[in-house]
mmCIF file of C-alpha atoms and ligand atoms in Angstrom:
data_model
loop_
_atom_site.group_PDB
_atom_site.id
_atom_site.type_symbol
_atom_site.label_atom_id
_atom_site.label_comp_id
_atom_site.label_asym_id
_atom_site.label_seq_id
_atom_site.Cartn_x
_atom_site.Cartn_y
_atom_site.Cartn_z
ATOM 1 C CA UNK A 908 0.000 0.000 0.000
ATOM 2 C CA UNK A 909 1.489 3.301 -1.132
ATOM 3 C CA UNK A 910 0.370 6.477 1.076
ATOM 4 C CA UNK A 911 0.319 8.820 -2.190
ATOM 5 C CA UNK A 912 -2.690 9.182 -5.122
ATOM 6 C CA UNK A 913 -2.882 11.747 -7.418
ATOM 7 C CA UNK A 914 -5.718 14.179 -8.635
ATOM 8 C CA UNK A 915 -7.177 16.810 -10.963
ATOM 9 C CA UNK A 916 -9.789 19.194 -9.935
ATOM 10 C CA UNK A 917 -10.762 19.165 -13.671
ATOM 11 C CA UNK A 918 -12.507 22.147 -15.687
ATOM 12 C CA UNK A 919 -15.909 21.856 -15.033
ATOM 13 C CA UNK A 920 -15.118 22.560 -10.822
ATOM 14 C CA UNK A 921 -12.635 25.239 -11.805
ATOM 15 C CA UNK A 922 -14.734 26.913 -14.194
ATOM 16 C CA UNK A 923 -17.711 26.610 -11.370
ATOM 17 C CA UNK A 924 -15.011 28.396 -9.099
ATOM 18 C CA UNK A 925 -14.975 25.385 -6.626
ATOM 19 C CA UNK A 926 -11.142 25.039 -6.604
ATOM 20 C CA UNK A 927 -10.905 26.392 -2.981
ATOM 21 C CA UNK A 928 -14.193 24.428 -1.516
ATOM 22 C CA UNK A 929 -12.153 20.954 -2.881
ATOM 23 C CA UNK A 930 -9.187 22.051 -1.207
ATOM 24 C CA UNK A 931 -10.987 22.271 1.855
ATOM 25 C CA UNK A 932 -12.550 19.138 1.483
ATOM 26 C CA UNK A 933 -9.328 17.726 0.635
ATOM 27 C CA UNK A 934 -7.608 18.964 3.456
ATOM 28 C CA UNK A 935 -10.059 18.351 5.972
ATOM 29 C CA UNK A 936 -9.953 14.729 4.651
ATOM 30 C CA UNK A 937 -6.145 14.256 5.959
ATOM 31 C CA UNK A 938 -4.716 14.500 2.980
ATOM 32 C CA UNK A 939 -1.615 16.666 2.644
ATOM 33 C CA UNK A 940 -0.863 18.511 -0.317
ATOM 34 C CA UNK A 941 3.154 17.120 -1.946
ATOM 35 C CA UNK A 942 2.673 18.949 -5.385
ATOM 36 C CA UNK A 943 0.102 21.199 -6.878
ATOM 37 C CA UNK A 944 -0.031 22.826 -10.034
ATOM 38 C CA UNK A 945 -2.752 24.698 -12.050
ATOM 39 C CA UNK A 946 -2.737 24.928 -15.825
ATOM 40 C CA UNK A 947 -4.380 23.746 -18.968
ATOM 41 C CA UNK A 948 -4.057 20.791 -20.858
ATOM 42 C CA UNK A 949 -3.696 20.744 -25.036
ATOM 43 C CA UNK A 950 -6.211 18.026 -26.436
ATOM 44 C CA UNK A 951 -2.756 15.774 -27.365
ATOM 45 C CA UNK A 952 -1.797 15.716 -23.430
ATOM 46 C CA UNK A 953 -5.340 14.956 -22.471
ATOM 47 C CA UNK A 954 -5.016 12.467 -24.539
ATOM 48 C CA UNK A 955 -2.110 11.198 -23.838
ATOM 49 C CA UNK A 956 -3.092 11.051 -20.653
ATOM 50 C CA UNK A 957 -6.162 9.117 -20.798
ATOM 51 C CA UNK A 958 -4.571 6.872 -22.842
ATOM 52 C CA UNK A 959 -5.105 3.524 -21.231
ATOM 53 C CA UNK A 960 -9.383 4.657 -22.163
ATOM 54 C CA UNK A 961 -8.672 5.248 -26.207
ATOM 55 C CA UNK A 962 -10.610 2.746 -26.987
ATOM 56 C CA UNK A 963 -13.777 3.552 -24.428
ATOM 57 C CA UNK A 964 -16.548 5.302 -27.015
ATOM 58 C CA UNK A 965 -16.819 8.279 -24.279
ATOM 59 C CA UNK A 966 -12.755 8.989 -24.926
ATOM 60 C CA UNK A 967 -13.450 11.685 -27.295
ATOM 61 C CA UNK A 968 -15.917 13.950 -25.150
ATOM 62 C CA UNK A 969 -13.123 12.968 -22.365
ATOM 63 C CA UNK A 970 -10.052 14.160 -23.975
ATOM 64 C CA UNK A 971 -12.255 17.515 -25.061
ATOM 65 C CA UNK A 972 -13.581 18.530 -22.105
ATOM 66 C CA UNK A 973 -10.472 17.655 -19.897
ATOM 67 C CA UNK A 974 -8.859 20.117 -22.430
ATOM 68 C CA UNK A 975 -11.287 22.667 -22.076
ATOM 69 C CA UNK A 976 -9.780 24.774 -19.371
ATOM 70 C CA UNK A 977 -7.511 25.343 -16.631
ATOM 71 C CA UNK A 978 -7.396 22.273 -14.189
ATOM 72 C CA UNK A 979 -5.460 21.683 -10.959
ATOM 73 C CA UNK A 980 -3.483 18.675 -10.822
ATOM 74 C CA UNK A 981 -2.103 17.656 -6.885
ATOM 75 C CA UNK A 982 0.100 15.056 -5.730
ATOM 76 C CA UNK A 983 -1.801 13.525 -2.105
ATOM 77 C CA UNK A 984 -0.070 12.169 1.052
ATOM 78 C CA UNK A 985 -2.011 10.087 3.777
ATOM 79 C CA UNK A 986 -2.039 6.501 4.836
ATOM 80 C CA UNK A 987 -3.743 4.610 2.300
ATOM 81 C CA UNK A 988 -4.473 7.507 -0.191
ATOM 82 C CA UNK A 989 -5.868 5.672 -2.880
ATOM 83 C CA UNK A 990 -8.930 4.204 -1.425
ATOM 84 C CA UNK A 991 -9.381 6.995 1.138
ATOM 85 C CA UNK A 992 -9.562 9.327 -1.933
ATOM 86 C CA UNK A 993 -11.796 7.402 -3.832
ATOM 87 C CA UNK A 994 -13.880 7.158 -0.861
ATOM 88 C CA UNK A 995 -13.657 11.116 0.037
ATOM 89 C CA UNK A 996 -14.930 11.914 -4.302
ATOM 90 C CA UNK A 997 -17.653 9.285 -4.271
ATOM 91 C CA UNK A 998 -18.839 7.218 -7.103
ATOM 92 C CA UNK A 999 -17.513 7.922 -10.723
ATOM 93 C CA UNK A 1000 -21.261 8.738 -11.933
ATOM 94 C CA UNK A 1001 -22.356 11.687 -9.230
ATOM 95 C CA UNK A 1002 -25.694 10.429 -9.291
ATOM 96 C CA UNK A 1003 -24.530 7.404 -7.212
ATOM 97 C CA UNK A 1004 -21.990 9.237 -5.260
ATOM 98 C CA UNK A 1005 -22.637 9.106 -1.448
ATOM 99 C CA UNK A 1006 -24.048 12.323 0.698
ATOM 100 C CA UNK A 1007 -20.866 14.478 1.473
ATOM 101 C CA UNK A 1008 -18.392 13.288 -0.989
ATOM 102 C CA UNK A 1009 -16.770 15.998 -3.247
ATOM 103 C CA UNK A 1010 -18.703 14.780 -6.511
ATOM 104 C CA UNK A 1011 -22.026 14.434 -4.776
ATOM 105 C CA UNK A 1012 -21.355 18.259 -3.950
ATOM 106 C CA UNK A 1013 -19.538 19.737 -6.811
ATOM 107 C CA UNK A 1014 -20.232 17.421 -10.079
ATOM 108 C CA UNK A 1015 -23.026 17.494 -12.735
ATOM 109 C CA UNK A 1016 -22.593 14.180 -14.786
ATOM 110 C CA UNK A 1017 -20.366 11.575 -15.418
ATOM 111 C CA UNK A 1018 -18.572 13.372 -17.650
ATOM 112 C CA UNK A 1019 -18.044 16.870 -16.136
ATOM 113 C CA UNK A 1020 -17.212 15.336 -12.383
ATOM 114 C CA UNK A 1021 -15.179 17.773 -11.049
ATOM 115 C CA UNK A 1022 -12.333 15.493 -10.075
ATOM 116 C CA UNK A 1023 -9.933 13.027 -10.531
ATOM 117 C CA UNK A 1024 -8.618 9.971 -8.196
ATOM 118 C CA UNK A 1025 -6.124 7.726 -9.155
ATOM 119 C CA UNK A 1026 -8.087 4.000 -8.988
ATOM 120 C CA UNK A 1027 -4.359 1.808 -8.113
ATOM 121 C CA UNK A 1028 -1.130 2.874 -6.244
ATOM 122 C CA UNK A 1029 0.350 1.858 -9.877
ATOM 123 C CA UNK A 1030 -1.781 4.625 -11.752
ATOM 124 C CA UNK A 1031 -1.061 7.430 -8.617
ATOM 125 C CA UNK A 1032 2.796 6.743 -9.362
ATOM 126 C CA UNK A 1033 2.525 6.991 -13.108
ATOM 127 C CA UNK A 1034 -0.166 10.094 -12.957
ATOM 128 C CA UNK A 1035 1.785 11.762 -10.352
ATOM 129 C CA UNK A 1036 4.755 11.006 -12.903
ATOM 130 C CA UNK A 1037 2.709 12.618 -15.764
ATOM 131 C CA UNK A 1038 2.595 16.177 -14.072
ATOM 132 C CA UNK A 1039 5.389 16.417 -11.799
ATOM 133 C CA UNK A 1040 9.405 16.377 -12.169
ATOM 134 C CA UNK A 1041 11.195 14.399 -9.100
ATOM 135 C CA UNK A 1042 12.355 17.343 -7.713
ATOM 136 C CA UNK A 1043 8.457 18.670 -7.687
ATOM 137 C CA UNK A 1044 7.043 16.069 -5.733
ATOM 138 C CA UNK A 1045 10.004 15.659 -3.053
HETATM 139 P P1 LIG B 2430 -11.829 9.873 -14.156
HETATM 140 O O1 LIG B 2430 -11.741 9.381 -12.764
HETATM 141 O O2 LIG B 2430 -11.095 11.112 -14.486
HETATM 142 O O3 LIG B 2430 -11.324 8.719 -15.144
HETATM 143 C C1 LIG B 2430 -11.902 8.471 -16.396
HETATM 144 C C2 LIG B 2430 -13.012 9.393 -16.699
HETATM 145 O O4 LIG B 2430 -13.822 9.034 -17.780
HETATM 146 C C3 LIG B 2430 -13.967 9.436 -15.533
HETATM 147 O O5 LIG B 2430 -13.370 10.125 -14.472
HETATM 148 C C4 LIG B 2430 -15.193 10.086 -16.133
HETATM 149 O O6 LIG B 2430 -15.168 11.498 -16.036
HETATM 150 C C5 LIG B 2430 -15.060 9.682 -17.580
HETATM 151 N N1 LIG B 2430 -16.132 8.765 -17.916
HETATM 152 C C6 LIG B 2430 -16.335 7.543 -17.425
HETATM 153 N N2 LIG B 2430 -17.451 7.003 -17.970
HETATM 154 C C7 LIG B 2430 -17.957 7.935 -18.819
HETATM 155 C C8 LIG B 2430 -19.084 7.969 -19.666
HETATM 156 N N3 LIG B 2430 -19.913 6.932 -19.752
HETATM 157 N N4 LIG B 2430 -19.286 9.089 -20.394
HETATM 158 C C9 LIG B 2430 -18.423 10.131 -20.300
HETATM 159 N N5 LIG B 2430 -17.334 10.134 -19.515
HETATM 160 C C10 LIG B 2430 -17.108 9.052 -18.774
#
Protein backbone atom coordinates (compact mmCIF):
# COMPACT_ATOMS: atom_id res chain seq x y z
CA UNK A 1 0.00 0.00 0.00
CA UNK A 2 1.49 3.30 -1.13
CA UNK A 3 0.37 6.48 1.08
CA UNK A 4 0.32 8.82 -2.19
CA UNK A 5 -2.69 9.18 -5.12
CA UNK A 6 -2.88 11.75 -7.42
CA UNK A 7 -5.72 14.18 -8.64
CA UNK A 8 -7.18 16.81 -10.96
CA UNK A 9 -9.79 19.19 -9.93
CA UNK A 10 -10.76 19.16 -13.67
CA UNK A 11 -12.51 22.15 -15.69
CA UNK A 12 -15.91 21.86 -15.03
CA UNK A 13 -15.12 22.56 -10.82
CA UNK A 14 -12.63 25.24 -11.80
CA UNK A 15 -14.73 26.91 -14.19
CA UNK A 16 -17.71 26.61 -11.37
CA UNK A 17 -15.01 28.40 -9.10
CA UNK A 18 -14.98 25.39 -6.63
CA UNK A 19 -11.14 25.04 -6.60
CA UNK A 20 -10.90 26.39 -2.98
CA UNK A 21 -14.19 24.43 -1.52
CA UNK A 22 -12.15 20.95 -2.88
CA UNK A 23 -9.19 22.05 -1.21
CA UNK A 24 -10.99 22.27 1.85
CA UNK A 25 -12.55 19.14 1.48
CA UNK A 26 -9.33 17.73 0.64
CA UNK A 27 -7.61 18.96 3.46
CA UNK A 28 -10.06 18.35 5.97
CA UNK A 29 -9.95 14.73 4.65
CA UNK A 30 -6.14 14.26 5.96
CA UNK A 31 -4.72 14.50 2.98
CA UNK A 32 -1.61 16.67 2.64
CA UNK A 33 -0.86 18.51 -0.32
CA UNK A 34 3.15 17.12 -1.95
CA UNK A 35 2.67 18.95 -5.39
CA UNK A 36 0.10 21.20 -6.88
CA UNK A 37 -0.03 22.83 -10.03
CA UNK A 38 -2.75 24.70 -12.05
CA UNK A 39 -2.74 24.93 -15.83
CA UNK A 40 -4.38 23.75 -18.97
CA UNK A 41 -4.06 20.79 -20.86
CA UNK A 42 -3.70 20.74 -25.04
CA UNK A 43 -6.21 18.03 -26.44
CA UNK A 44 -2.76 15.77 -27.36
CA UNK A 45 -1.80 15.72 -23.43
CA UNK A 46 -5.34 14.96 -22.47
CA UNK A 47 -5.02 12.47 -24.54
CA UNK A 48 -2.11 11.20 -23.84
CA UNK A 49 -3.09 11.05 -20.65
CA UNK A 50 -6.16 9.12 -20.80
CA UNK A 51 -4.57 6.87 -22.84
CA UNK A 52 -5.10 3.52 -21.23
CA UNK A 53 -9.38 4.66 -22.16
CA UNK A 54 -8.67 5.25 -26.21
CA UNK A 55 -10.61 2.75 -26.99
CA UNK A 56 -13.78 3.55 -24.43
CA UNK A 57 -16.55 5.30 -27.02
CA UNK A 58 -16.82 8.28 -24.28
CA UNK A 59 -12.76 8.99 -24.93
CA UNK A 60 -13.45 11.69 -27.29
CA UNK A 61 -15.92 13.95 -25.15
CA UNK A 62 -13.12 12.97 -22.37
CA UNK A 63 -10.05 14.16 -23.97
CA UNK A 64 -12.25 17.52 -25.06
CA UNK A 65 -13.58 18.53 -22.11
CA UNK A 66 -10.47 17.66 -19.90
CA UNK A 67 -8.86 20.12 -22.43
CA UNK A 68 -11.29 22.67 -22.08
CA UNK A 69 -9.78 24.77 -19.37
CA UNK A 70 -7.51 25.34 -16.63
CA UNK A 71 -7.40 22.27 -14.19
CA UNK A 72 -5.46 21.68 -10.96
CA UNK A 73 -3.48 18.68 -10.82
CA UNK A 74 -2.10 17.66 -6.89
CA UNK A 75 0.10 15.06 -5.73
CA UNK A 76 -1.80 13.52 -2.11
CA UNK A 77 -0.07 12.17 1.05
CA UNK A 78 -2.01 10.09 3.78
CA UNK A 79 -2.04 6.50 4.84
CA UNK A 80 -3.74 4.61 2.30
CA UNK A 81 -4.47 7.51 -0.19
CA UNK A 82 -5.87 5.67 -2.88
CA UNK A 83 -8.93 4.20 -1.43
CA UNK A 84 -9.38 7.00 1.14
CA UNK A 85 -9.56 9.33 -1.93
CA UNK A 86 -11.80 7.40 -3.83
CA UNK A 87 -13.88 7.16 -0.86
CA UNK A 88 -13.66 11.12 0.04
CA UNK A 89 -14.93 11.91 -4.30
CA UNK A 90 -17.65 9.28 -4.27
CA UNK A 91 -18.84 7.22 -7.10
CA UNK A 92 -17.51 7.92 -10.72
CA UNK A 93 -21.26 8.74 -11.93
CA UNK A 94 -22.36 11.69 -9.23
CA UNK A 95 -25.69 10.43 -9.29
CA UNK A 96 -24.53 7.40 -7.21
CA UNK A 97 -21.99 9.24 -5.26
CA UNK A 98 -22.64 9.11 -1.45
CA UNK A 99 -24.05 12.32 0.70
CA UNK A 100 -20.87 14.48 1.47
CA UNK A 101 -18.39 13.29 -0.99
CA UNK A 102 -16.77 16.00 -3.25
CA UNK A 103 -18.70 14.78 -6.51
CA UNK A 104 -22.03 14.43 -4.78
CA UNK A 105 -21.36 18.26 -3.95
CA UNK A 106 -19.54 19.74 -6.81
CA UNK A 107 -20.23 17.42 -10.08
CA UNK A 108 -23.03 17.49 -12.74
CA UNK A 109 -22.59 14.18 -14.79
CA UNK A 110 -20.37 11.57 -15.42
CA UNK A 111 -18.57 13.37 -17.65
CA UNK A 112 -18.04 16.87 -16.14
CA UNK A 113 -17.21 15.34 -12.38
CA UNK A 114 -15.18 17.77 -11.05
CA UNK A 115 -12.33 15.49 -10.07
CA UNK A 116 -9.93 13.03 -10.53
CA UNK A 117 -8.62 9.97 -8.20
CA UNK A 118 -6.12 7.73 -9.16
CA UNK A 119 -8.09 4.00 -8.99
CA UNK A 120 -4.36 1.81 -8.11
CA UNK A 121 -1.13 2.87 -6.24
CA UNK A 122 0.35 1.86 -9.88
CA UNK A 123 -1.78 4.63 -11.75
CA UNK A 124 -1.06 7.43 -8.62
CA UNK A 125 2.80 6.74 -9.36
CA UNK A 126 2.53 6.99 -13.11
CA UNK A 127 -0.17 10.09 -12.96
CA UNK A 128 1.78 11.76 -10.35
CA UNK A 129 4.76 11.01 -12.90
CA UNK A 130 2.71 12.62 -15.76
CA UNK A 131 2.60 16.18 -14.07
CA UNK A 132 5.39 16.42 -11.80
CA UNK A 133 9.40 16.38 -12.17
CA UNK A 134 11.19 14.40 -9.10
CA UNK A 135 12.35 17.34 -7.71
CA UNK A 136 8.46 18.67 -7.69
CA UNK A 137 7.04 16.07 -5.73
CA UNK A 138 10.00 15.66 -3.05
P1 LIG B 1 -11.83 9.87 -14.16
O1 LIG B 1 -11.74 9.38 -12.76
O2 LIG B 1 -11.10 11.11 -14.49
O3 LIG B 1 -11.32 8.72 -15.14
C1 LIG B 1 -11.90 8.47 -16.40
C2 LIG B 1 -13.01 9.39 -16.70
O4 LIG B 1 -13.82 9.03 -17.78
C3 LIG B 1 -13.97 9.44 -15.53
O5 LIG B 1 -13.37 10.13 -14.47
C4 LIG B 1 -15.19 10.09 -16.13
O6 LIG B 1 -15.17 11.50 -16.04
C5 LIG B 1 -15.06 9.68 -17.58
N1 LIG B 1 -16.13 8.76 -17.92
C6 LIG B 1 -16.34 7.54 -17.43
N2 LIG B 1 -17.45 7.00 -17.97
C7 LIG B 1 -17.96 7.94 -18.82
C8 LIG B 1 -19.08 7.97 -19.67
N3 LIG B 1 -19.91 6.93 -19.75
N4 LIG B 1 -19.29 9.09 -20.39
C9 LIG B 1 -18.42 10.13 -20.30
N5 LIG B 1 -17.33 10.13 -19.51
C10 LIG B 1 -17.11 9.05 -18.77
Amino acid sequence: MSNRTFTMIKPDAVKAGNIGNILQMINAGGFRIVAMKYLSLSKQQAEKFYEVHAARPFYGELTEFMSSGPIVAAILEKENAVADFRTLIGATNPAQAAEGTIRKKYAASIGENAVHGSDSDENAEIEGNFFFSGLERA
